[in-house]
mmCIF file of C-alpha atoms and ligand atoms in Angstrom:
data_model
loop_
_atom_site.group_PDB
_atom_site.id
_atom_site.type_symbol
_atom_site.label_atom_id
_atom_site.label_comp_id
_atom_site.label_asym_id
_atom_site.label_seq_id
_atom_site.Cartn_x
_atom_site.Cartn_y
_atom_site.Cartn_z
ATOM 1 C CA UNK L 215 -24.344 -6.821 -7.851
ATOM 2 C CA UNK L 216 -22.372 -3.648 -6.104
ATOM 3 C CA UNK L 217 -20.824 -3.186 -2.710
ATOM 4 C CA UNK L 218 -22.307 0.158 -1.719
ATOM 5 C CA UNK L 219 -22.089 1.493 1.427
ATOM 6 C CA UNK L 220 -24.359 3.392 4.037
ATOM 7 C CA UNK L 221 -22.732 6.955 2.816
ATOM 8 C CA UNK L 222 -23.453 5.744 -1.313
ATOM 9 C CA UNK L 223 -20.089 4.979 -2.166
ATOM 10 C CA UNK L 224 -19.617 2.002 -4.150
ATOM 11 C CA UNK L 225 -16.730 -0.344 -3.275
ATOM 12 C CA UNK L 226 -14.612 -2.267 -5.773
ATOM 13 C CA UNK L 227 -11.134 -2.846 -4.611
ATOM 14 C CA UNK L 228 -10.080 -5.660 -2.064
ATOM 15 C CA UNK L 229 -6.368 -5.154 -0.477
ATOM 16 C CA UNK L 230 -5.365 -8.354 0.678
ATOM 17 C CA UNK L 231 -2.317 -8.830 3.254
ATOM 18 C CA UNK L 232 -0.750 -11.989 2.609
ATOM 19 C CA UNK L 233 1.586 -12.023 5.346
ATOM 20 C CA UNK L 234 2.925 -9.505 8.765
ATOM 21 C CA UNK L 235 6.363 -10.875 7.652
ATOM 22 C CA UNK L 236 8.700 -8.623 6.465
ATOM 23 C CA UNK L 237 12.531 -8.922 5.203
ATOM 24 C CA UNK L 238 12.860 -4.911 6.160
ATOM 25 C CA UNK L 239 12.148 -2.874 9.417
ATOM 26 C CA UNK L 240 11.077 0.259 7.869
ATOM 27 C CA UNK L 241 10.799 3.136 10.502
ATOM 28 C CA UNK L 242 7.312 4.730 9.778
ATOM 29 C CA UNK L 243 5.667 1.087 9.908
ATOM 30 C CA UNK L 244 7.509 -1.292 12.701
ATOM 31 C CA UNK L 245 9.366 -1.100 15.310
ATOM 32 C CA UNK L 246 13.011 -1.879 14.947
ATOM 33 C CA UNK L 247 12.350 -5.562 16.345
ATOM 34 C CA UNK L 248 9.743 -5.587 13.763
ATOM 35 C CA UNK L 249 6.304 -7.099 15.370
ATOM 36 C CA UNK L 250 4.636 -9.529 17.170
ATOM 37 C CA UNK L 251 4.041 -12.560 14.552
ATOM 38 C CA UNK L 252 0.787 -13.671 13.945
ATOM 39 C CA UNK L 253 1.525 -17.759 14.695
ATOM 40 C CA UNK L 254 1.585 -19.516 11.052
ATOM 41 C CA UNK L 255 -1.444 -21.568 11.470
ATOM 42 C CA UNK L 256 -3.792 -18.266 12.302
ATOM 43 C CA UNK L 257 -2.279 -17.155 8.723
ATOM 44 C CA UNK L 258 -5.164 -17.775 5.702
ATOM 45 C CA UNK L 259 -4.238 -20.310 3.447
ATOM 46 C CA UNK L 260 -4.191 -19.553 -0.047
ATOM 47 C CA UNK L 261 -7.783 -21.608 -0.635
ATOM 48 C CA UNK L 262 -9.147 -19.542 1.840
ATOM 49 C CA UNK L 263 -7.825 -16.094 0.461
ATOM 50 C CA UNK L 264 -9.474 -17.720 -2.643
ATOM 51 C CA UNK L 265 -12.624 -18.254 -1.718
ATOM 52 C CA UNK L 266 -13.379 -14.473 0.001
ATOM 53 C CA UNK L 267 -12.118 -13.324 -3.644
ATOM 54 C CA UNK L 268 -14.416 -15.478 -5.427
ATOM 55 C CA UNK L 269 -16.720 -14.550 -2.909
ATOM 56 C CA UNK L 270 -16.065 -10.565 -3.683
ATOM 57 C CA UNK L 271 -15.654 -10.918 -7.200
ATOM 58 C CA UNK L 272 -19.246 -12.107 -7.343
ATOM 59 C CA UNK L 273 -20.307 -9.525 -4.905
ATOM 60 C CA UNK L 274 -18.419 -6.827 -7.113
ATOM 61 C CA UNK L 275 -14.955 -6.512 -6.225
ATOM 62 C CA UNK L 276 -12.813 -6.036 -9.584
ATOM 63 C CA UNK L 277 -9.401 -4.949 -8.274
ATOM 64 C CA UNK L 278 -7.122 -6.694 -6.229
ATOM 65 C CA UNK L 279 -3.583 -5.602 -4.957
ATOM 66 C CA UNK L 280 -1.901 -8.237 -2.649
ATOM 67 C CA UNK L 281 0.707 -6.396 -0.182
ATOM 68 C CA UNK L 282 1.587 -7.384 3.357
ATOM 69 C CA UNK L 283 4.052 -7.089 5.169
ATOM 70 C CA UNK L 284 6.357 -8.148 2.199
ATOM 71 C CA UNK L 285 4.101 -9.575 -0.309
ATOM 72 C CA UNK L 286 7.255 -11.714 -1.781
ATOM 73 C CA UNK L 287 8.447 -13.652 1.584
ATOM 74 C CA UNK L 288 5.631 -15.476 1.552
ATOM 75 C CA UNK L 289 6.619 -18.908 -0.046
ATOM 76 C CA UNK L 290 4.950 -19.371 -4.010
ATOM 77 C CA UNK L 291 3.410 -16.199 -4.450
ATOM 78 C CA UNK L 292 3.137 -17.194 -7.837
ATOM 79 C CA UNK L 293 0.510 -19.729 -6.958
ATOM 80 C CA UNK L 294 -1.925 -17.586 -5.132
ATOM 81 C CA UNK L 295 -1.709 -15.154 -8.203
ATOM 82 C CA UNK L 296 -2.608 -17.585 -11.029
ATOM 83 C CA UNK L 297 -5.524 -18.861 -8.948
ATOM 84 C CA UNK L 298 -6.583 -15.117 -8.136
ATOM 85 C CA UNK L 299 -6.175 -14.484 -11.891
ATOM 86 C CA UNK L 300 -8.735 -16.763 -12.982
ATOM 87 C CA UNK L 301 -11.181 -15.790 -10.799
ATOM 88 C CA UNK L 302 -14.594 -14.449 -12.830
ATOM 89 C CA UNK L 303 -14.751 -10.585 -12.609
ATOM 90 C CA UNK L 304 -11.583 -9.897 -11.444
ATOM 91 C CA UNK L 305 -9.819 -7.138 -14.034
ATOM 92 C CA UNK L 306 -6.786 -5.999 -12.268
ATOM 93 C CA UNK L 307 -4.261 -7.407 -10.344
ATOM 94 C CA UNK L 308 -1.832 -5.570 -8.660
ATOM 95 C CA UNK L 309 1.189 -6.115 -6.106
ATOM 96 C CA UNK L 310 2.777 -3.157 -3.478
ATOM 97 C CA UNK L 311 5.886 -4.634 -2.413
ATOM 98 C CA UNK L 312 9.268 -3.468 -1.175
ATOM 99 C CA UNK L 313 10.712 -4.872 -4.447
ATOM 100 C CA UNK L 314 13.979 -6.461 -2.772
ATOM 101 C CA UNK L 315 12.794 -9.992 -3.753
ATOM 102 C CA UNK L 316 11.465 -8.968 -6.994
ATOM 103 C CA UNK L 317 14.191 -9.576 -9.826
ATOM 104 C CA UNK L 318 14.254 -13.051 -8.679
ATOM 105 C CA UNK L 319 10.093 -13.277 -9.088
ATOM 106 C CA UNK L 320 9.203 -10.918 -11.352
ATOM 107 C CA UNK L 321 8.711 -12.784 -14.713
ATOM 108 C CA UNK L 322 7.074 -16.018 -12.757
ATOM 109 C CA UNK L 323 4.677 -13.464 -11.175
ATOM 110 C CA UNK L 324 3.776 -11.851 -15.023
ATOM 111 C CA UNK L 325 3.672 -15.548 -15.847
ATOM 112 C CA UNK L 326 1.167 -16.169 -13.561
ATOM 113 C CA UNK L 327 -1.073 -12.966 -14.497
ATOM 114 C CA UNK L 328 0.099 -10.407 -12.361
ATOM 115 C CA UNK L 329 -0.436 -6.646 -14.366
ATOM 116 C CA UNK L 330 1.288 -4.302 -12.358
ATOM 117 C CA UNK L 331 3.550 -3.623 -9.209
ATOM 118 C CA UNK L 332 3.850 -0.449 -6.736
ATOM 119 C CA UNK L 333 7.453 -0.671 -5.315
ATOM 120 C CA UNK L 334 8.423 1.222 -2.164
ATOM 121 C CA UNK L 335 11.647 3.193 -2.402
ATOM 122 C CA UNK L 336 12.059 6.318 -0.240
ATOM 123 C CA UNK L 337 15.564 7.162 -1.040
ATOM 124 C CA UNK L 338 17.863 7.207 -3.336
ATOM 125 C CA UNK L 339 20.927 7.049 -1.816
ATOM 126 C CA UNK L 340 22.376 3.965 -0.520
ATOM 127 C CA UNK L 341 23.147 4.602 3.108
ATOM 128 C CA UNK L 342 20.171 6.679 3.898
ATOM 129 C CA UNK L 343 18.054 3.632 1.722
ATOM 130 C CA UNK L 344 19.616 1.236 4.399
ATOM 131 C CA UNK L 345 18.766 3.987 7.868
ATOM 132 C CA UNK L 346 15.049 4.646 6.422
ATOM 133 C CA UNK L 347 14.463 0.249 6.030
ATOM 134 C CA UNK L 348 16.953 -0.508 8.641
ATOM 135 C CA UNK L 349 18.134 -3.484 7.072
ATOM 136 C CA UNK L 350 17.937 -2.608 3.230
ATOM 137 C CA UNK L 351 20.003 -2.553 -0.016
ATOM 138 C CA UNK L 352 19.278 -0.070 -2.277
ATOM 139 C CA UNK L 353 20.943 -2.255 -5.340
ATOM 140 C CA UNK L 354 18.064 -4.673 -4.865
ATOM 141 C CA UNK L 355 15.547 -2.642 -5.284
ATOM 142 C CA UNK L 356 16.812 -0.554 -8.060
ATOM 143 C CA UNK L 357 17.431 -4.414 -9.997
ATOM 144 C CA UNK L 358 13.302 -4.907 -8.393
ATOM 145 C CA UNK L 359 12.429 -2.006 -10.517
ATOM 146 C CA UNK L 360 14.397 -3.122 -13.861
ATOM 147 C CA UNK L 361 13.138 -6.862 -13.974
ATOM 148 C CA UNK L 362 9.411 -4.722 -13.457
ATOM 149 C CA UNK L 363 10.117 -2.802 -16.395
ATOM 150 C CA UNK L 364 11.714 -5.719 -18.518
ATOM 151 C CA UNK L 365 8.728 -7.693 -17.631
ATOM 152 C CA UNK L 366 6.460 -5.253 -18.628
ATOM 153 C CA UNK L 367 4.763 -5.161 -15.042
ATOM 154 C CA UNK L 368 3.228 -1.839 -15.864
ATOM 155 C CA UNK L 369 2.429 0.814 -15.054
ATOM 156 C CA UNK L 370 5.444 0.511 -12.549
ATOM 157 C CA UNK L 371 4.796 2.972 -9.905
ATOM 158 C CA UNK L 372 7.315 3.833 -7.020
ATOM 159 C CA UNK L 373 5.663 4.445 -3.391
ATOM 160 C CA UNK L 374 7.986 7.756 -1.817
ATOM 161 C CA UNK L 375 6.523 8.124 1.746
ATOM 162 C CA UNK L 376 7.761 11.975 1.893
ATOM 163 C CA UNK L 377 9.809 12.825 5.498
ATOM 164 C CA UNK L 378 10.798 15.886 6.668
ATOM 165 C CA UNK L 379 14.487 15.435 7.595
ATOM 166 C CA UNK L 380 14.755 12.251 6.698
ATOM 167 C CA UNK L 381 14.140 12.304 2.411
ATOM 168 C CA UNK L 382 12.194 16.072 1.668
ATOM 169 C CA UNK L 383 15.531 17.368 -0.095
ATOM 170 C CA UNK L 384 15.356 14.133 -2.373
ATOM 171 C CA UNK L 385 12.228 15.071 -3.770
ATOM 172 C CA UNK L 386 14.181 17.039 -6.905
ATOM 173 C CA UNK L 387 16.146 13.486 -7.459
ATOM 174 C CA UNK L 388 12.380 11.494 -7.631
ATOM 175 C CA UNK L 389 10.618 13.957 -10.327
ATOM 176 C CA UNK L 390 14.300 13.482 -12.789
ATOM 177 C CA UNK L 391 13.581 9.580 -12.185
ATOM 178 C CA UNK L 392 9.957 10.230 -14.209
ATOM 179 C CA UNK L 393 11.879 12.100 -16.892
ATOM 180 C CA UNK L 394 13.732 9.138 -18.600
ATOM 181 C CA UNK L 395 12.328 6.357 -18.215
ATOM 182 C CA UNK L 396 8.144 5.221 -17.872
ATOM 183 C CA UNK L 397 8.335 5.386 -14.039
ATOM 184 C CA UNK L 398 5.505 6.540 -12.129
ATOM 185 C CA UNK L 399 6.394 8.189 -8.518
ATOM 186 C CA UNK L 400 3.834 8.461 -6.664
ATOM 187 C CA UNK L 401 4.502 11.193 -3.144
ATOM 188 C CA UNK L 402 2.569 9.597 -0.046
ATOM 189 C CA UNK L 403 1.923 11.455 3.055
ATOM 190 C CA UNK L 404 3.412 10.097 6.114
ATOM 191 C CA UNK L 405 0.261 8.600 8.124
ATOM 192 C CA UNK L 406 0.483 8.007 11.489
ATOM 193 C CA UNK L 407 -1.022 3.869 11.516
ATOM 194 C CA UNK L 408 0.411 2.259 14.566
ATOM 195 C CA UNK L 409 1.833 3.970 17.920
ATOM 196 C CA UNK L 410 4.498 5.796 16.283
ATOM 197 C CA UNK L 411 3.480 9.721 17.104
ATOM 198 C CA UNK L 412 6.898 10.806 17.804
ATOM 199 C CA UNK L 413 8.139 10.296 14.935
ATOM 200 C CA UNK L 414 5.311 11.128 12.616
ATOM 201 C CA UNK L 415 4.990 14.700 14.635
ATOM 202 C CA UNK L 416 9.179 14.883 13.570
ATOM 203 C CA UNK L 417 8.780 14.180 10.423
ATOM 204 C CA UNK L 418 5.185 14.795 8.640
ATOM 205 C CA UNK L 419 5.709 17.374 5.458
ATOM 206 C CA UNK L 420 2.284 17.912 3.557
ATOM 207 C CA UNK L 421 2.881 17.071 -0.012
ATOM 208 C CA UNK L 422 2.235 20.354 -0.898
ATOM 209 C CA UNK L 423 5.880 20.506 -0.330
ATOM 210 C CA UNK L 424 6.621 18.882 -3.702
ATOM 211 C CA UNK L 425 4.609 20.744 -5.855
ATOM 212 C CA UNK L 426 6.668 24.250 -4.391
ATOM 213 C CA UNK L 427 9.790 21.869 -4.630
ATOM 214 C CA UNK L 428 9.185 21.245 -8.365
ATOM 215 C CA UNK L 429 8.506 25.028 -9.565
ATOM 216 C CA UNK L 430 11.401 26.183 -7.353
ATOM 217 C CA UNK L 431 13.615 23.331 -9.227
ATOM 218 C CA UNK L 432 12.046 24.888 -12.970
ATOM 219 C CA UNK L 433 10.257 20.896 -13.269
ATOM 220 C CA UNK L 434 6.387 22.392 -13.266
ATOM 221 C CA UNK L 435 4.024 19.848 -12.581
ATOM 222 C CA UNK L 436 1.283 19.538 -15.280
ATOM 223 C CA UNK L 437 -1.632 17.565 -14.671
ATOM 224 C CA UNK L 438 -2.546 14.681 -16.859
ATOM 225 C CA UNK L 439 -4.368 11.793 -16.696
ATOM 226 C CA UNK L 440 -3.498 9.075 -15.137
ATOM 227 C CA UNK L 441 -1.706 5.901 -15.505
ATOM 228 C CA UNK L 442 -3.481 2.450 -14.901
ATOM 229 C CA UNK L 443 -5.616 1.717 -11.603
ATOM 230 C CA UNK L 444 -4.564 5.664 -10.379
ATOM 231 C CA UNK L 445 -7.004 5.579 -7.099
ATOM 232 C CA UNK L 446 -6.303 8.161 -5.147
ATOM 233 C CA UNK L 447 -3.571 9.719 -6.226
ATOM 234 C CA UNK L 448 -3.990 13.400 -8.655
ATOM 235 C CA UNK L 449 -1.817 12.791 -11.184
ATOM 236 C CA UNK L 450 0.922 15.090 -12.803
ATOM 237 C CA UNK L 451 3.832 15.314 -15.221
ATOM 238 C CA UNK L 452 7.262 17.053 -15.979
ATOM 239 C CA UNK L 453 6.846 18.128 -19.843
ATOM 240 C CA UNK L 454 8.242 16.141 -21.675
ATOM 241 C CA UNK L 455 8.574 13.284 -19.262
ATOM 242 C CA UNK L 456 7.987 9.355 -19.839
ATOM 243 C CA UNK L 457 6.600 8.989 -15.903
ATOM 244 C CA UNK L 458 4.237 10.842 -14.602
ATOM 245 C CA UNK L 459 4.293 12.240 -10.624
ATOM 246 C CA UNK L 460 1.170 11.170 -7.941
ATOM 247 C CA UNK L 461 -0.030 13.070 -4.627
ATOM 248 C CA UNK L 462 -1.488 11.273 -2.468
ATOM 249 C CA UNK L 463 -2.125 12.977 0.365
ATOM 250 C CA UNK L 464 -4.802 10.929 2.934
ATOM 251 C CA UNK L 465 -3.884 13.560 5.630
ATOM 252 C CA UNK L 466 -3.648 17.306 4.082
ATOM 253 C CA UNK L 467 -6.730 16.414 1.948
ATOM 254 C CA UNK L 468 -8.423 12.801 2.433
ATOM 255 C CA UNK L 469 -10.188 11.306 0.149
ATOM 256 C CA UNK L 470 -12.791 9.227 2.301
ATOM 257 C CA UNK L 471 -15.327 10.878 -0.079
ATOM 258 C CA UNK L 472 -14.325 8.321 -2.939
ATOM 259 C CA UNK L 473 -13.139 5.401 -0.767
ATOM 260 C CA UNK L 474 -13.252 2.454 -2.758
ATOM 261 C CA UNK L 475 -11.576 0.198 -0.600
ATOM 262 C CA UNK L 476 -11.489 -2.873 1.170
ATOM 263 C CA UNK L 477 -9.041 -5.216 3.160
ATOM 264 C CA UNK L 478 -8.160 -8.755 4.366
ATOM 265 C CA UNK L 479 -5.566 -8.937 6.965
ATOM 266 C CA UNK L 480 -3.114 -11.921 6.541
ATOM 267 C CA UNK L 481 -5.314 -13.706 9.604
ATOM 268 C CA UNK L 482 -8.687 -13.227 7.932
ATOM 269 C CA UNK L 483 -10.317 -10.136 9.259
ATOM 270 C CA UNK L 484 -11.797 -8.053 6.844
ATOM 271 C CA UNK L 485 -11.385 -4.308 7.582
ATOM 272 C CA UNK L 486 -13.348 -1.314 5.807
ATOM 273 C CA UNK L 487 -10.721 1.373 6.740
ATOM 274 C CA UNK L 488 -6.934 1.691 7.645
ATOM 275 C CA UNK L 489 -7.984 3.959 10.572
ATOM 276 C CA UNK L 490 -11.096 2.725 12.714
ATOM 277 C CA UNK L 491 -10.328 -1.037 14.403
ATOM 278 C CA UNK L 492 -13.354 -2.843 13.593
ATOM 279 C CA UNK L 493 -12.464 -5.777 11.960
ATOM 280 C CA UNK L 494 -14.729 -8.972 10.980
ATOM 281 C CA UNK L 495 -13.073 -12.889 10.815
ATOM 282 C CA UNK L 496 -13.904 -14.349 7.534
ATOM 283 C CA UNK L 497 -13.498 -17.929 9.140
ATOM 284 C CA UNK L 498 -16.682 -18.636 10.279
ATOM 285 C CA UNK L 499 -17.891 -18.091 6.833
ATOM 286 C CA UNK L 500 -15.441 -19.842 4.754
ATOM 287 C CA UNK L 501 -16.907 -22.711 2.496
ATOM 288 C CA UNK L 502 -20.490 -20.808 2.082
ATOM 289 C CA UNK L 503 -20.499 -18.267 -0.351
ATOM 290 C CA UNK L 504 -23.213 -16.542 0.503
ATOM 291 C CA UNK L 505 -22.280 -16.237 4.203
ATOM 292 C CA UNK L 506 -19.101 -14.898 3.189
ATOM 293 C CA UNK L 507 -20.706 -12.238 0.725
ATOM 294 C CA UNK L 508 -22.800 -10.991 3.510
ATOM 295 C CA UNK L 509 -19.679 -10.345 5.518
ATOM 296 C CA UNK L 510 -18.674 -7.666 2.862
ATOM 297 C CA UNK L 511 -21.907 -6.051 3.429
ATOM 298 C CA UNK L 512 -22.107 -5.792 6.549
ATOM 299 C CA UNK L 513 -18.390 -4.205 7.084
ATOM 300 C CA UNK L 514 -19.641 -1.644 4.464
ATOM 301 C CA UNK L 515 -23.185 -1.089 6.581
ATOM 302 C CA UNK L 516 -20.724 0.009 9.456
ATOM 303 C CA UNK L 517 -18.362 1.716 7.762
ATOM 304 C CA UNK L 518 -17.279 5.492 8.897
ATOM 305 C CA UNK L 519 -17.595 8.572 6.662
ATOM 306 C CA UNK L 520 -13.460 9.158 7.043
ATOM 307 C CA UNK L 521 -10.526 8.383 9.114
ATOM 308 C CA UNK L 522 -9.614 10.669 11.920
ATOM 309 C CA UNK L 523 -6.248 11.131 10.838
ATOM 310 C CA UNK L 524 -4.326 14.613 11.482
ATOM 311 C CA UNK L 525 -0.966 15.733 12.270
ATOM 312 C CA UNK L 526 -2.421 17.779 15.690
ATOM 313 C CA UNK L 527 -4.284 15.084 17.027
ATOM 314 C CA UNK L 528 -3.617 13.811 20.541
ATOM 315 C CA UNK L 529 -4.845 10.145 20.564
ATOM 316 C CA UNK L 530 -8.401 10.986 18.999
ATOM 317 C CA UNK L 531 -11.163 8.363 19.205
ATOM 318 C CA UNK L 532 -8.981 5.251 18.390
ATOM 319 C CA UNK L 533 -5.694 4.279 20.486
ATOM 320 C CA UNK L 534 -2.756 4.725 18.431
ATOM 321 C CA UNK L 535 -0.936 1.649 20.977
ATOM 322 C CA UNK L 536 -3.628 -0.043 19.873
ATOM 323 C CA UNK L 537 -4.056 0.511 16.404
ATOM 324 C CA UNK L 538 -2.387 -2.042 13.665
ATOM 325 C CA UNK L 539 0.792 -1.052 11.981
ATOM 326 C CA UNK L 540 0.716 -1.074 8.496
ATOM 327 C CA UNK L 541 2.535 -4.376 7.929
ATOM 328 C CA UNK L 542 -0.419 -6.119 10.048
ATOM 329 C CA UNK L 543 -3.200 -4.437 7.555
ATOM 330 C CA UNK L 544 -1.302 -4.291 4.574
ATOM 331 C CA UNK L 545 -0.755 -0.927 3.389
HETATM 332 N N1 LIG F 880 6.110 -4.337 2.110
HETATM 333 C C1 LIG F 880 5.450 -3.776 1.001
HETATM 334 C C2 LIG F 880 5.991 -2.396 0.692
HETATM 335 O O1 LIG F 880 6.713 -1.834 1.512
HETATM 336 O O2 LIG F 880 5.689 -1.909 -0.393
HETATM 337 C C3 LIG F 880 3.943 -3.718 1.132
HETATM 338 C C4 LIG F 880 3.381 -3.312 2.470
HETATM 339 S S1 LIG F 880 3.707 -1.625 2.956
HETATM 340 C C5 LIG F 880 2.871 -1.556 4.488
HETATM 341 C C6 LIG F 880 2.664 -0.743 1.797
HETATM 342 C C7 LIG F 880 2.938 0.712 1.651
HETATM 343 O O3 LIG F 880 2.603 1.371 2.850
HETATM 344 C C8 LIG F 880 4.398 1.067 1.347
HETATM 345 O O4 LIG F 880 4.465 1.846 0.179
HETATM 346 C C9 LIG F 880 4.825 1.873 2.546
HETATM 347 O O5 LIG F 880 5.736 2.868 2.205
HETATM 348 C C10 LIG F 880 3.503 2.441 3.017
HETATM 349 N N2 LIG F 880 3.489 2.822 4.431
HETATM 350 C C11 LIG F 880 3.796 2.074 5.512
HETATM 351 N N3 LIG F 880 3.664 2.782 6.653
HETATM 352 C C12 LIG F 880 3.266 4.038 6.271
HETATM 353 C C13 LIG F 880 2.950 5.235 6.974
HETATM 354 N N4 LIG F 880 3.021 5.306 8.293
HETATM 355 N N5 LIG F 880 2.569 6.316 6.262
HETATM 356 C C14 LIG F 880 2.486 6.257 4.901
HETATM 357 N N6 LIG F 880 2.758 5.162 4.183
HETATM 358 C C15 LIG F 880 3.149 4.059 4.852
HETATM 359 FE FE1 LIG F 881 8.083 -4.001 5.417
HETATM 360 FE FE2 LIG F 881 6.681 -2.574 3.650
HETATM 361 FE FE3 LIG F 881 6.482 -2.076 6.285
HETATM 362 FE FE4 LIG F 881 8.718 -1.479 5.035
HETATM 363 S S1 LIG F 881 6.700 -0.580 4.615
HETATM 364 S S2 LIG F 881 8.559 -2.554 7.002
HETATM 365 S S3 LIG F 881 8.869 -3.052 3.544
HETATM 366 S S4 LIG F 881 5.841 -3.903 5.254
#
C-alpha cells in the first residue's frame, strides 16, 4: 500500500512530536516564557503514538523521526523507541533533538534501536550558544554530539538555523567542523512558523549566503551524495572532508514538489504541512486500524501543493498569531 496524495506525491515519513516541553527557549521558535502547555492528560500516550505508527507502517510510512519540543524531557524515551523499532515496515528511525540531554541517553536510546540523531546547535561560541537558546550550555551539547558519535548514532547531523546578525559570520567555523571529524552540518533557512515576523524580517539570510561564504573562505563546496535519510537537504562537501555540508532552504527554493512528509503533534493531530493549520485528532480512531489508516488518507486528499512561506509576505492566507510554533508541531 502507498500514501499518495491528490498532487501524486507519495508520502513515507511520519514526524512525530512527543512533547511541547522544552528545557531551552530558543528565539526563532518560543517566546521567552516559552508556551502555553498542552495539559499532560491531552498528551498521547506512548500506546497510542504506537498504534498510528503501526497504523502508518501498514499504510506505508517507513521513516520515523521523533522531535518535539525536546524529544529527551519526555520521561523513558527509550521505551517508546524499542516499541517503535519493532514495528513491521518501519526502516529508519531517527531523533532531532537539542542534544543537551543526550550524553546521559545516548547509548540506552542505540540500545533500544534508535539509528541516527539531528542535533541543533547554532553557535559555536558559548555566550552567544546561551543568547540564541536563552537558557543553554554549549558544553552539553558539544558532550550530546560526542556520546552520538561514540555510540555510533550515525549519520550525526547538526541542524544550523542560519541568522543574519545573530550566527552568519560563524558559518566559516561550521564547514571546518565537517573537515575532521564525520559530522554532517546541515544550513536551515530561518522559517517564519509561529507569530514571530519581527524577528524573522531582522534576521532571514538565504542560504545562498554559505555557498559565497565558503568560496570566499577557499572551502569550495562540492556536491556529493548524500549521507543517510538526506530529505531535503542538497548535499555538499569540503575536499577532503569526513562531513559533508546540507542546504536546506524551504524558503529561497521549497521543495513542496517532493514533500514526503507527515506529522503527529504531541496531542494527536495529524498535520500534512508545517504551514497550512488543518489538523485531524487521531483519537477518535485509536483502537481500529483501519479507521486510523483512513485518517492518513484523508489529510493527504486535502493536502496543499506548497506552503506560503516568504520573507515579503504580510500575513498571507494563514495567521501567523495563529499559526503553531515549531515546538507545538515538532520541527
Ligand atoms: N528540540 C529539538 C531541537 O531543537 O532539535 C527538536 C524540535 S525543534 C522545533 C526541530 C528543529 O526545528 C531544530 O533544528 C530547530 O532549529 C528548527 N527550528 C525551530 N524553529 C525554526 C524556525 N523558525 N526556522 C527554521 N528552523 C527552526
Ligand atoms: Fe526547544 Fe528545539 Fe524549539 Fe529550541 S528549537 S526551543 S530546543 S523545541
Amino acid at each position: 500500500m502507498a500514501l499518495i496524495d491528490s498532487y501524486g506525491r507519495k508520502h513515507d515519513y511520519l514526524r512525530i512530536s512527543v512533547t511541547d516541553r522544552c528545557n531551552l527557549r530558543c528565539i526563532y521558535c518560543m517566546g521567552e516564557a516559552g508556551i502555553k502547555l498542552i495539559p499532560h492528560q491531552e498528551i498521547l500516550r506512548y500506546e497510542e503514538i504506537l498504534q498510528v505508527v503501526e497504523a502508518g507502517a501498514a499504510a506505508g510510512i517507513r521513516k520515523i523521526r521523533l522531535t518535539g519540543g525536546e524529544p529527551l524531557v519526555r520521561k523513558d524515551l527509550a521505551t517508546l523507541v524499542e516499541k517503535i523499532a519493532g514495528v513491521k515496515g518501519i526502516e529508519d528511525l531517527a531523533m532531532t533533538t537539542n542534544g543537551v540531554l543526550l550524553s546521559r541517553e545516548a547509548h540506552r536510546l542505540k540500545q533500544a534501536g534508535l539509528k541516527r540523531v539531528n542535533i541543533s546547535l547554532d553557535s559555536l561560541d558559548r555566550e552567544r550558544y546561551k543568547r540564541i537558546t536563552r537558557i543553554g550550555e554549549l558544553k552539553h551539547v558539544l558532550e550530546g554530539i560526542e556520546a552520538a558519535l561514540r555510540e555510533g548514532l550515525a549519520p550525526v547531523k547538526i541542524n544550523m538555523v542560519l541568522m543574519k546578525g545573530l550566527n552568519h559570520d560563524e558559518v566559516p567555523a561550521f564547514l571546518k567542523l565537517t573537515a575532521t571529524r564525520p559530522l554532517h552540518v546541515r544550513f536551515i533557512e530561518y522559517m517564519p512558523i509561529g507569530d514571530h515576523d519581527r524577528e524573522y524580517r531582522r534576521h532571514y539570510l538565504p542560504l545562498e549566503y554559505v555557498r559565497e561564504t565558503a568560496a570566499r573562505a577557499g572551502m569550495p563546496l562540492i556536491p556529493v551524495p548524500s549521507p543517510g535519510g538526506a530529505g531535503p537537504a542538497e548535499t555538499f562537501a569540503i575536499p577532503g572532508a569526513q562531513g559533508t555540508v546540507g542546504l536546506i532552504r524551504p524558503i529561497s527554493q521549497h521543495f513542496c514538489h517532493s514533500c514526503n512528509r507527515l506529522r503527529l503533534t504531541a496531542e494527536g493531530k495529524l498535520k500534512a504541512c508545517l504551514y497550512w493549520q488543518d489538523e485531524h485528532p487521531v483519537r477518535p480512531a485509536l483502537g481500529d486500524p483501519a479507521k486510523l489508516q483512513a485518517l492518513y488518507q484523508k489529510v493527504l486528499d486535502l493536502k496543499a501543493r506548497e506552503h506560503h512561506m516568504s520573507p515579503g509576505r504580510k500575513s498571507g492566507p494563514v495567521n501567523p498569531g495563529a499559526m503553531r510554533t515549531m515546538s507545538k508541531t515538532g520541527g
